[in-house]
Short mmCIF file of C-alpha atoms and ligand atoms in Angstrom, two decimals:
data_model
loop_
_atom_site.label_atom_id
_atom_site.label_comp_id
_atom_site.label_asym_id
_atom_site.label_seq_id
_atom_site.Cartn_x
_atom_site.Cartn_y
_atom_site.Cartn_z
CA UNK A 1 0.00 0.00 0.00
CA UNK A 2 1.23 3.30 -0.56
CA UNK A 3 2.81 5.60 1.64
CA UNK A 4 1.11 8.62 2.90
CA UNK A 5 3.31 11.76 2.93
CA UNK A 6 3.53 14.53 5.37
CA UNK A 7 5.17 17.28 5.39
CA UNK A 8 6.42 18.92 8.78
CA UNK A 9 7.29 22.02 9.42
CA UNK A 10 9.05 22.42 13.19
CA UNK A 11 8.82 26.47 13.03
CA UNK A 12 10.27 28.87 15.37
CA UNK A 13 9.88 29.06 19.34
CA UNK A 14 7.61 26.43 20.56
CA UNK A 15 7.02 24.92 17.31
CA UNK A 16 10.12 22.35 17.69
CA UNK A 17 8.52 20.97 20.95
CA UNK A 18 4.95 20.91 19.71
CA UNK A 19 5.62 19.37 16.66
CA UNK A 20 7.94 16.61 18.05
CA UNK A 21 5.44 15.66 20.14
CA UNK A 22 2.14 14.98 17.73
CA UNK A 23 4.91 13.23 14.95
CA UNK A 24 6.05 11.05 18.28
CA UNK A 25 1.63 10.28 18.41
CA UNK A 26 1.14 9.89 15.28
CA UNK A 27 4.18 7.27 14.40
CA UNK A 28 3.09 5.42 17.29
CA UNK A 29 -1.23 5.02 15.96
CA UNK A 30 0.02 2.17 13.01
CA UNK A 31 -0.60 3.99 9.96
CA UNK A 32 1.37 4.30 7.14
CA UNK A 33 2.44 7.75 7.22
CA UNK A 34 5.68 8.89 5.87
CA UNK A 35 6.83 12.10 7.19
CA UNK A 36 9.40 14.62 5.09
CA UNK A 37 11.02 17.71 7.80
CA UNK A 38 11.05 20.78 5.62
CA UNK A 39 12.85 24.34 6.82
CA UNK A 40 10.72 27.30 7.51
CA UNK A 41 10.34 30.24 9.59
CA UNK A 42 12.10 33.32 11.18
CA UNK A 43 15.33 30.97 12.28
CA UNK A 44 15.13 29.62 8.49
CA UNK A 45 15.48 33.15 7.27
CA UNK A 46 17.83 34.25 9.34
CA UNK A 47 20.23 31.67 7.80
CA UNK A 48 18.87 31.60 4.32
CA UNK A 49 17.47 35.24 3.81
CA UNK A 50 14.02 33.54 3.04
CA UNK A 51 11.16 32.20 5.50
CA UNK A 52 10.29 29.70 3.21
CA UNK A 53 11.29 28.94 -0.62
CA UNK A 54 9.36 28.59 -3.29
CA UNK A 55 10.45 24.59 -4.22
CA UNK A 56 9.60 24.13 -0.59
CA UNK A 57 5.88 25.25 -1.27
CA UNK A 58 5.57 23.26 -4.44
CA UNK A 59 6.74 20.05 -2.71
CA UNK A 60 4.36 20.53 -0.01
CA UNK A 61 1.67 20.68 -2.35
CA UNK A 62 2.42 17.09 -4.04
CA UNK A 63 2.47 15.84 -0.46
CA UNK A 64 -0.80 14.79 0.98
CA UNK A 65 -0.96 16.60 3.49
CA UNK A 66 1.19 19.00 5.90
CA UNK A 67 1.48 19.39 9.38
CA UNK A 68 2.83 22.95 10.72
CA UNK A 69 4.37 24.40 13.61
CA UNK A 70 4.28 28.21 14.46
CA UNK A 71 6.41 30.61 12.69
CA UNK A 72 7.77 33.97 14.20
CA UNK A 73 6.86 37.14 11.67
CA UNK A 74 8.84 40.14 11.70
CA UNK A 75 6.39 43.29 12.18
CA UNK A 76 6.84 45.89 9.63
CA UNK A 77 6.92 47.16 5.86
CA UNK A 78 10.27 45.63 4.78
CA UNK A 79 9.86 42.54 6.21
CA UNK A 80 8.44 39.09 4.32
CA UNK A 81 5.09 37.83 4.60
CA UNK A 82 4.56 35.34 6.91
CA UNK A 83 4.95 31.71 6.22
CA UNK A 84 1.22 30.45 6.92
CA UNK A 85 -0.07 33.51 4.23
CA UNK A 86 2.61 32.59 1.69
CA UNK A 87 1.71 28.94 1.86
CA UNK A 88 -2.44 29.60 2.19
CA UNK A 89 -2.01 31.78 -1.05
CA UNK A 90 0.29 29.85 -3.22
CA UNK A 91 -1.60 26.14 -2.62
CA UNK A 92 -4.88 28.25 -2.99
CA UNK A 93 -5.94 26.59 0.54
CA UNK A 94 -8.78 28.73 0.77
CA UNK A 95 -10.80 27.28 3.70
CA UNK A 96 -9.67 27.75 7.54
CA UNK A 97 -11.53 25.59 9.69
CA UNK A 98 -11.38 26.44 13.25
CA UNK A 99 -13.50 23.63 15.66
CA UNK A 100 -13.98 25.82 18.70
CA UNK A 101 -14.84 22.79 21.38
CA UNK A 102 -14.61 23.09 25.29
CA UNK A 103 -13.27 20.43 26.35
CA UNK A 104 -13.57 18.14 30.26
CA UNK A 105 -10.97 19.41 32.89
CA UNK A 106 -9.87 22.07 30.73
CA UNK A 107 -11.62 25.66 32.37
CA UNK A 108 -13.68 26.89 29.98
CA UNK A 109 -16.12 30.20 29.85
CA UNK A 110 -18.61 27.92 28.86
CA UNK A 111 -18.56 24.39 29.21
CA UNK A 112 -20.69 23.11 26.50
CA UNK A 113 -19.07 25.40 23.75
CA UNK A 114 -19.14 22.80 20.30
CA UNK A 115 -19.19 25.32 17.14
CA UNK A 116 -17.18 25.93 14.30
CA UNK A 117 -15.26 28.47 12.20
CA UNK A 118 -15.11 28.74 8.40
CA UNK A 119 -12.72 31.60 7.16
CA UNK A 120 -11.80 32.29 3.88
CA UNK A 121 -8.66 32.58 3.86
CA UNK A 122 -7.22 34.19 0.34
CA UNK A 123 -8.83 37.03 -0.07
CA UNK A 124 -10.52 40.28 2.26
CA UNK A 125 -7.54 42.69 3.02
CA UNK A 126 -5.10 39.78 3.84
CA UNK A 127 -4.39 39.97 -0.33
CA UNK A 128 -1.74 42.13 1.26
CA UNK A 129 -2.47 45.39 -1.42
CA UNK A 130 -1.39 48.02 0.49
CA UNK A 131 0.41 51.58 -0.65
CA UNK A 132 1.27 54.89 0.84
CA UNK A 133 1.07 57.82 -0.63
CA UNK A 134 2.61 60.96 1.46
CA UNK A 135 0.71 61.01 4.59
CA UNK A 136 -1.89 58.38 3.78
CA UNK A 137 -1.85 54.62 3.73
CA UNK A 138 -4.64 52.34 1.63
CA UNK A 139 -5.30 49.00 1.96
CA UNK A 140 -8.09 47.27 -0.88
CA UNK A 141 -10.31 45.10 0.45
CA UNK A 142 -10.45 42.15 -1.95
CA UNK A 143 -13.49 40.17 -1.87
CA UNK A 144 -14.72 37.99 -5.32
CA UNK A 145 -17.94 36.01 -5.84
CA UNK A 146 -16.48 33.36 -6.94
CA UNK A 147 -14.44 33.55 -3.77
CA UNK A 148 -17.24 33.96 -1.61
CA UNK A 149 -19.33 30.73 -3.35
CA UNK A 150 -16.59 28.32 -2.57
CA UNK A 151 -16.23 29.14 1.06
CA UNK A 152 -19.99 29.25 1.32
CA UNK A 153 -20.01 25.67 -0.31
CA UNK A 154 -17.59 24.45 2.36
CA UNK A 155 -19.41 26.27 5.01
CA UNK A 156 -22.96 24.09 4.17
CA UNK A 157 -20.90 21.12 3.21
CA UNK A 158 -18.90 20.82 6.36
CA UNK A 159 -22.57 21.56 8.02
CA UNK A 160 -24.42 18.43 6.52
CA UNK A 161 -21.42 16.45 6.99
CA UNK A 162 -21.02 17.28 10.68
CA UNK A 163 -24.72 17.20 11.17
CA UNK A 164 -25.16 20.72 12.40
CA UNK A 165 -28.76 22.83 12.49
CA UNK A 166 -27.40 26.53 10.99
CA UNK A 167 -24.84 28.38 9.12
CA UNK A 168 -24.09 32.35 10.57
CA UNK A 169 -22.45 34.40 7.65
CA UNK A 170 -20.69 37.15 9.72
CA UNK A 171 -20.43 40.44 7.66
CA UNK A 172 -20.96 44.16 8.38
CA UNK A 173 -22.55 44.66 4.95
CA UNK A 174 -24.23 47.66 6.65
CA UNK A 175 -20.92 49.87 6.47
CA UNK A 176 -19.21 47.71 3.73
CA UNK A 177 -21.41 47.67 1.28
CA UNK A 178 -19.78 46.56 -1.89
CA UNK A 179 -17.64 44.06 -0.52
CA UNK A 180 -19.74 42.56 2.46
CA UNK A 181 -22.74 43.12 0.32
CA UNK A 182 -21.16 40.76 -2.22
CA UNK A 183 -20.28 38.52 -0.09
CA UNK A 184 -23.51 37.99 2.02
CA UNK A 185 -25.59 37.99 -0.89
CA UNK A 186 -23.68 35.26 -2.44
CA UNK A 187 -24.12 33.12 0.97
CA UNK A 188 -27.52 33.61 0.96
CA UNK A 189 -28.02 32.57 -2.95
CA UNK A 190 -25.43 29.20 -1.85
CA UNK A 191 -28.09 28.80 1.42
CA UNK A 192 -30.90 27.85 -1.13
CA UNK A 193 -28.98 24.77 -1.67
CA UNK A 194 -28.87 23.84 1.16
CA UNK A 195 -32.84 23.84 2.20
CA UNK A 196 -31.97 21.78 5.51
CA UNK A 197 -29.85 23.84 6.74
CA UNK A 198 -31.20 26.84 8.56
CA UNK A 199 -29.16 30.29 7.29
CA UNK A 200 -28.86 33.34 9.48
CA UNK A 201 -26.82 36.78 8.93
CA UNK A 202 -25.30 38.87 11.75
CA UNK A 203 -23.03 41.70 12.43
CA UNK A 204 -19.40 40.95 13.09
CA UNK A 205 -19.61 43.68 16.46
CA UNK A 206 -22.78 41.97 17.82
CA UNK A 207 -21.48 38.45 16.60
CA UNK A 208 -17.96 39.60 18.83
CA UNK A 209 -20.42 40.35 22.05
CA UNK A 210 -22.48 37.22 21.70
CA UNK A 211 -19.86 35.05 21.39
CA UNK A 212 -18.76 35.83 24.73
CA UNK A 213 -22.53 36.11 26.36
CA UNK A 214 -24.54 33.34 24.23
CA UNK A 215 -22.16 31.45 21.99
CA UNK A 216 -25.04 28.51 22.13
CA UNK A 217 -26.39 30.40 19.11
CA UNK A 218 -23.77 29.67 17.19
CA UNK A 219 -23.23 26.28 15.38
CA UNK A 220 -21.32 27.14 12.18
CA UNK A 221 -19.99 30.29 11.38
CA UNK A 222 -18.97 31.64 7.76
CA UNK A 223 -17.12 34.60 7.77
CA UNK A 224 -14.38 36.41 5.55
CA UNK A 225 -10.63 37.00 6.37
CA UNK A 226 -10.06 39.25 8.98
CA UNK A 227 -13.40 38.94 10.50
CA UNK A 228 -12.71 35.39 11.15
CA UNK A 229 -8.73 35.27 12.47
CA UNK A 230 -10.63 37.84 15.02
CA UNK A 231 -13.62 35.92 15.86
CA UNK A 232 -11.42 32.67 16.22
CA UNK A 233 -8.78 33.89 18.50
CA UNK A 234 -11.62 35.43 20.76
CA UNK A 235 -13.45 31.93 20.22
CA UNK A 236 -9.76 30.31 21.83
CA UNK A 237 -10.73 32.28 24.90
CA UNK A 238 -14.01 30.48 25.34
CA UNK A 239 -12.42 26.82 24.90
CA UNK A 240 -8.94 26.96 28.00
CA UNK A 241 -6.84 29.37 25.40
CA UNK A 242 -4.55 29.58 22.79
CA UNK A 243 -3.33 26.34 23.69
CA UNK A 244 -6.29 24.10 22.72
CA UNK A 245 -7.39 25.81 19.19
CA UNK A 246 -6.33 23.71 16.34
CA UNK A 247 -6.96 24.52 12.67
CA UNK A 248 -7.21 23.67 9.25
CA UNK A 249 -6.63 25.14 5.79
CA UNK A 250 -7.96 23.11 2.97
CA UNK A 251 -7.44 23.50 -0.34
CA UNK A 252 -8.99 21.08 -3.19
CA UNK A 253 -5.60 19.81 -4.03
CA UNK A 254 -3.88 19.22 -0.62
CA UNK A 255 -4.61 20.72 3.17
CA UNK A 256 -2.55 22.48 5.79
CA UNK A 257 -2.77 21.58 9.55
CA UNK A 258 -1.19 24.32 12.63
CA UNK A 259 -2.50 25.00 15.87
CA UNK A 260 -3.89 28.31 16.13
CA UNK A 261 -0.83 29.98 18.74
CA UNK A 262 2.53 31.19 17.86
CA UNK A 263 5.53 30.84 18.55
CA UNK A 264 5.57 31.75 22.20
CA UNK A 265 8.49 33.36 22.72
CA UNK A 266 7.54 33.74 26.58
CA UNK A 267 8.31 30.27 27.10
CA UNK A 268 10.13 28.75 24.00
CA UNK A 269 13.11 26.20 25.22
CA UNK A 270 11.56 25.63 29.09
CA UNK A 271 9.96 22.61 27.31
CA UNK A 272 6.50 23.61 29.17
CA UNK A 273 4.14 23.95 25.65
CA UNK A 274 0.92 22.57 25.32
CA UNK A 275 1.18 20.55 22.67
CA UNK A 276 -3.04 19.70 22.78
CA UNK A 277 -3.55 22.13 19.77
CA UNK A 278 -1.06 20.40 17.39
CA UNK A 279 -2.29 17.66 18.43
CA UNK A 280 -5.61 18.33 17.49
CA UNK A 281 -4.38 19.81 14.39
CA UNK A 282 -3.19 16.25 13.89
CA UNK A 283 -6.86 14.91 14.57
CA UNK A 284 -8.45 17.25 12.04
CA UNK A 285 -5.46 15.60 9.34
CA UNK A 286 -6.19 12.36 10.11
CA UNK A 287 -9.97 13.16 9.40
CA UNK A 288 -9.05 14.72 6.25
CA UNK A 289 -7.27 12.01 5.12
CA UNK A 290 -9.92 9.44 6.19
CA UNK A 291 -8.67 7.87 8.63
CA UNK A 292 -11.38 8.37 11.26
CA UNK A 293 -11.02 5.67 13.47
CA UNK A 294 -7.35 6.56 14.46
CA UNK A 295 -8.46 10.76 14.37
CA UNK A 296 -11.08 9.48 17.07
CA UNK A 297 -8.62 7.06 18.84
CA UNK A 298 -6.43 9.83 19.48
CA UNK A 299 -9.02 12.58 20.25
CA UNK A 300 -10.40 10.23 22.99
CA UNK A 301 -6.86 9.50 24.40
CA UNK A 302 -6.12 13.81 24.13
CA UNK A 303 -9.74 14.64 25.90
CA UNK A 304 -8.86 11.18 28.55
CA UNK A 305 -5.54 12.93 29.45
CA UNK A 306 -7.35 16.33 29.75
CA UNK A 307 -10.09 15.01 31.80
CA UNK A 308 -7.99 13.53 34.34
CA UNK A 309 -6.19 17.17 34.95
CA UNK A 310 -2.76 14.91 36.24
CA UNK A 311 -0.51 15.39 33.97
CA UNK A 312 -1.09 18.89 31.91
CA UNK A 313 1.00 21.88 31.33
CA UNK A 314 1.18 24.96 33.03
CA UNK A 315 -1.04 27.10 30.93
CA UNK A 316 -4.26 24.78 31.57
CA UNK A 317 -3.58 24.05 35.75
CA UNK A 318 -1.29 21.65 35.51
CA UNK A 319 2.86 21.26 36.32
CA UNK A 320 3.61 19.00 33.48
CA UNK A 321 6.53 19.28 30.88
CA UNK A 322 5.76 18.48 27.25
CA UNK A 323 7.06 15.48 27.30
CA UNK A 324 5.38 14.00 30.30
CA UNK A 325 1.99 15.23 28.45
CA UNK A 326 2.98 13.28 25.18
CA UNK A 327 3.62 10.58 27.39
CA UNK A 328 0.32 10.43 28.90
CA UNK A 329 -1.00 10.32 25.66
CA UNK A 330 0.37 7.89 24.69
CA UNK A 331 -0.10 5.37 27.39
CA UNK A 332 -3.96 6.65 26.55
CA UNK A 333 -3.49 5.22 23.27
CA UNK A 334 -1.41 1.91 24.20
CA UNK A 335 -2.80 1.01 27.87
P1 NAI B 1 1.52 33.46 20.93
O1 NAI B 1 0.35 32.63 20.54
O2 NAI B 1 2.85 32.96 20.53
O3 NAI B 1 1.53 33.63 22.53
C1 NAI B 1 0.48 34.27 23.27
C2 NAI B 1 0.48 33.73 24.69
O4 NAI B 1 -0.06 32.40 24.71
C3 NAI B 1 1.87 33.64 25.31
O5 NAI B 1 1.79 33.97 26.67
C4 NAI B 1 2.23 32.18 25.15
O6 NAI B 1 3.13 31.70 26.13
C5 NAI B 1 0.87 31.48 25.25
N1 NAI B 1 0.84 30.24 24.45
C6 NAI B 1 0.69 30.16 23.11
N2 NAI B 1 0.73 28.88 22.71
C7 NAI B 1 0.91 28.14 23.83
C8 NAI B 1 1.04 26.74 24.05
N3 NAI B 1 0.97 25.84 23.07
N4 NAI B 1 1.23 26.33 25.32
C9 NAI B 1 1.28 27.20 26.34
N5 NAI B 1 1.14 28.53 26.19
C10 NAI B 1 0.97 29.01 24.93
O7 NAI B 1 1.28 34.93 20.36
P2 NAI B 1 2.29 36.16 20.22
O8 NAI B 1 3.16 36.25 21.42
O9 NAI B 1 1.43 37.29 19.87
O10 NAI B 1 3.17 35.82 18.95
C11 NAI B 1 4.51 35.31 19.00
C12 NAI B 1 5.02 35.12 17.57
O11 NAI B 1 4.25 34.11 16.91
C13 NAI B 1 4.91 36.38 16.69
O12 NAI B 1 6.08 36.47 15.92
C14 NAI B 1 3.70 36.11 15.82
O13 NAI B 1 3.76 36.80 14.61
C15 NAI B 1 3.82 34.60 15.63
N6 NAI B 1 2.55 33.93 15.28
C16 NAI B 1 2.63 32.92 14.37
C17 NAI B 1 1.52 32.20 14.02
C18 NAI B 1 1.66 31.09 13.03
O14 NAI B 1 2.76 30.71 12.68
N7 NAI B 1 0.56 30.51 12.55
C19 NAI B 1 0.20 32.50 14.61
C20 NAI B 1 0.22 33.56 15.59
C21 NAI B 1 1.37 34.25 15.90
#
């Protein structure tokens, strides 16, 4: 039987001791995976002068899938774009999927939280078309209906498939009226396909409030670019933190698999990262890739670990290194 290839990229900070852990996981749940180390990242381009090459990307993309660490990105105007962007745009992996899920003996603003996030994730004013002209800066606001029907598409497919009751398009078409207008009115002409599924609209301010007061209401939500890297990093606050949020960018060719955190400076190299998103990240691969019974296996074994509160890092209550958590996991998986 053929191999299946993954790509991993360790990244800067943390990333090293997240990502050892979930490849340590997933070489030990009897799959065929084949995993290929590629360079990337802030420490990458300080040797190289690049964060990440261009052959790099393109052999990513025959792989089948890729697993990612965080990356550190240099603030400013001379500086490279980041390598998550440069990858999400060149692979065209237009979909970021962010399961927002509280989880047992993790504390949680609300206990019960189960919803998800669809983001495009190619267009908006993440195209990165910006100028300055004297005193002024612009940046355009790039938003296509074409665009906007494929994420809707995934939005309503992902919905059926995970058996959920309603799709939220999050827009402020009330101030942005060309581009969020465009947008929401192609949702609402890809809802009519969807005849099951029941399709609501709201306001990304209000949507930003409720999701802290009554995020019951939410089951799916389809939103554009910046919108939804806001709304899901506020979401990480209502599931134990940065630390638990994995995510997923999906493309129709290939997919691309990080936790939601960076690279933690803070507390890179005292070997005290939570490796639970990557390792979730993992999960949503393996369910990408069909293999479902191991993605459950190993989701069961995380949330067992979790549950029992004994051995968990710092950030979540707990004293344990990263190692000692991978551990645990893994007896989970091989009592
Ligand atoms: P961050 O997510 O790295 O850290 C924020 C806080 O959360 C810190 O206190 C950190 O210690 C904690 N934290 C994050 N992940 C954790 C984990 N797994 N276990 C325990 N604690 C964790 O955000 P920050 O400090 O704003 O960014 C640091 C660098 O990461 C920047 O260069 C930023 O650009 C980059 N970054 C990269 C991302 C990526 O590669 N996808 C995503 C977000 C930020």
């Amino acid at each position: 039987m053929p191999k299946t290839r993954i790509a991993l990229i360790r990244g800067d900070g943390i990333g090293p001791e997240v990502i050892d852990s979930t490849e340590e996981i997933l070489s030990n749940l009897n799959l065929n995976l084949e995993f290929t180390h590629f360079e990337a990242g802030y420490k990458h381009m300080k040797k190289t002068g690049s964060q990440i090459e261009d052959e790099t990307i393109e052999e990513i993309g025959r792989m089948d899938a890729c697993l990612k660490g965080p990356t550190q990105t240099a603030f400013g105007t001379k500086t490279q774009r980041g390598v998550a962007p440069t990858i999400r745009e060149k692979l065209d992996l237009y979909a970021n999927l962010r399961p927002i899920k509280s989880r047992k003996g993790v504390k949680c603003l609300f206990p019960d939280t189960d919803l998800f996030i669809v983001r495009e994730n190619t267009e908006g004013l993440y195209k990165g078309l910006e100028f300055k002209s004297g005193e002024t800066a612009f940046g355009v606001r790039v938003i296509t209906k074409s665009g906007s029907e494929r994420i809707a598409r995934f939005a309503f497919n992902l919905a059926r498939k995970e058996k959920r009751r309603k799709v939220t398009a999050v827009h402020k078409a009330n101030v942005l009226k060309e581009t969020c207008g465009l947008f929401l009115n192609t949702c609402r002409r890809v809802a009519e396909e969807y005849p099951e599924i029941k399709f609501q609209d709201a306001i990304v301010d209000a949507t930003a409030l409720k999701l802290i007061t009554k995020p019951e209401e939410f089951d799916v939500i389809l939103t554009t670019n910046l919108f939804g890297d806001i709304l899901s990093d506020e979401c990480a606050g209502l599931i134990g933190g940065l630390g638990m949020t994995p995510s997923a960018n999906i493309g129709d060719r290939t997919a691309l698999f990080e936790p939601v955190h960076g690279s933690a400076p803070d507390i890179a190299g005292k070997k005290i990262a939570n490796p639970s998103a990557t390792i979730l990240s993992s999960v949503l691969m393996l369910e990408y890739l069909g293999e479902i019974k191991s993605a459950k296996k190993l989701e069961t074994a995380l949330n067992q670990v979790l549950a029992e509160g004994r051995t968990v890092t710092p950030d979540i209550g707990g004293n344990a290194k990263t190692h000692e958590f991978t551990k645990a996991v893994l007896e989970k998986l091989h009592p």
